[in-house]
Amino acid sequence: LGTSSLKKVLVLVLVPVLAVALAGRSAPRAAYGQPNFIVILADDVGWGDLGANWAETKETPHLDELAAEGTRFVDFHSAASTCSPSRASLLTGRLGARNGVTHNFAVTSVGGLPLNETTLAEVLREAGYSTGAIGKWHLGHHGRHHPSFRGFDYYFGIPYSHDMGCTDTPGYNLPPCPPCPRHGADARVVRKDCYTEVALPLFENVTIIQQPVNLSSLAARYAEEATRFIRRASDSGRPFFLYLALAHMHVPLGVPPTAPTSGRGIYGAALSEMDTLVGRIKRVADSHGKGNTLLWFAGDNGPWAQKCELAGRLGPFVGSWQRQRGGSSAKQTTWEGGHRVPAVAYWPGHIPAKRTSHALLSTLDVFPTLVALAGAALPPNRRFDGLDVSPVLFGRSDVGHKVLLHPNSGAAGKDGGIETLRLAQYKAFYTTGGAMACDGSLGPAEHHQPPLIFNLDRDLQEQQPLDVASREYQAVLPAISRAYAQALEDVATDNVSVADYSKDPAATPCCDPRHVACRCQEPASPAAAHLHCGSNIKTCSIFHAVHTVRGHPTQTQIKTRGELWGQVVT
């Protein structure tokens, strides 16, 4: 360990390191007025899925253009390595250990993101913004957990992951899943890892407008609705916040309209479709006043390795130490491949073009940064894990977090527990293992005391932890131990929320329980499969109001899944 590195470690030991507890901090209202915000969140995308990050990737010319005209962040991380916790943290600026969302919500979940947690949309709407959410929600759909009650003026999308319901256009998944049943007998066929009983719903505000969703046209519909929202908001004269949570690159991947042209087959075609969608949104935003809108693209977590060729590229972040022992080092884990994600920010005239930032940043930072840029204040009486990183966005600084916490996200350890942390270039693991790889290996759950410590400056592959007896390990361990203790203490003394993870079949979004798989209309033929509510829209609204929005499970007669399907028309 060189003298300069030792000095860095000693400074870290002596200086408080935990970058939290930001309640009440906000930037003064900017001289340029309130900008528009578009946050695009890709699903299960790999760091190496961005061509600007990884030369082997050729399918992202629009994202690469976005990076060339803005700033690319190469040390940017999702707040968790799985869906619901990552999204909850982005919209609250708080880790799941604080906001209560520690694992994914189910189709039958009664709860969601705790109602005492304040979302970014709520803060911005109070500051005068038009707010819209398009795409995947996965933070609760029952009652007041629905996005229409969490600060969004407009919602269009799917209430959870799009593999959590059957469709008539099932696309590509591993294992492959069947289309929705058309008759009662078909509904009783069970497939491992597949949802076969309830069709995937598409919502506009609180109404189911299509069930099952046509996945083949979903990307186009998201682009259309996003375009419509931007135009309406721009015409109103109010600033807007659009949260666009894409289905890409989560499985099932859609059937491409033409044969894949890249060597990556179906995945490459889906990646190209996502890239085209992002390019369209950028053009629309520019057409409504170039320079007025901050567009921030990032991923919600890393690739889902057990999906094999349907999973994304990790780039150099392969987690070699774990791979040598079996199991995944991507989604659900706290290896770099699980949470280091592509990220680009674009705002002509404000964010420097052709810049690469090495600042340690997170999706946690989206909340406090946008609140500050809007001239609003953070909600009181709680602490935040995110930072206002506008100086980094504007190129005035390249310093982000000194400490970044990586919660357990479905692999080894208690969900939401903090057992991995980053301190400058060092990363410490107290727990490893527990996530499935493509080859079916799981990797043993292991607890490490003292922790495994990697120096990412020279070991991006996380291949060889520091020797416990080395000078470097002994020099950095006190700083890591202190940061870890401070983190746990800070969470323990905060106002912490608890999410309701109870389940009830009555919470299942269902357009019409009289029809098999909750279809909006009973399909008389395969041609009818793509019909959505249409003339039956009133029925969809009524059933949704009863089972999902106003009511609670105790207010309905539906107590079990069997009773729910007891009226199925065959």
XYZ file of C-alpha atoms in Angstrom, residues 154 238 312:
3
model
C -51.455 10.267 -14.491
C -46.422 23.836 -15.838
C -27.673 -8.677 -20.184
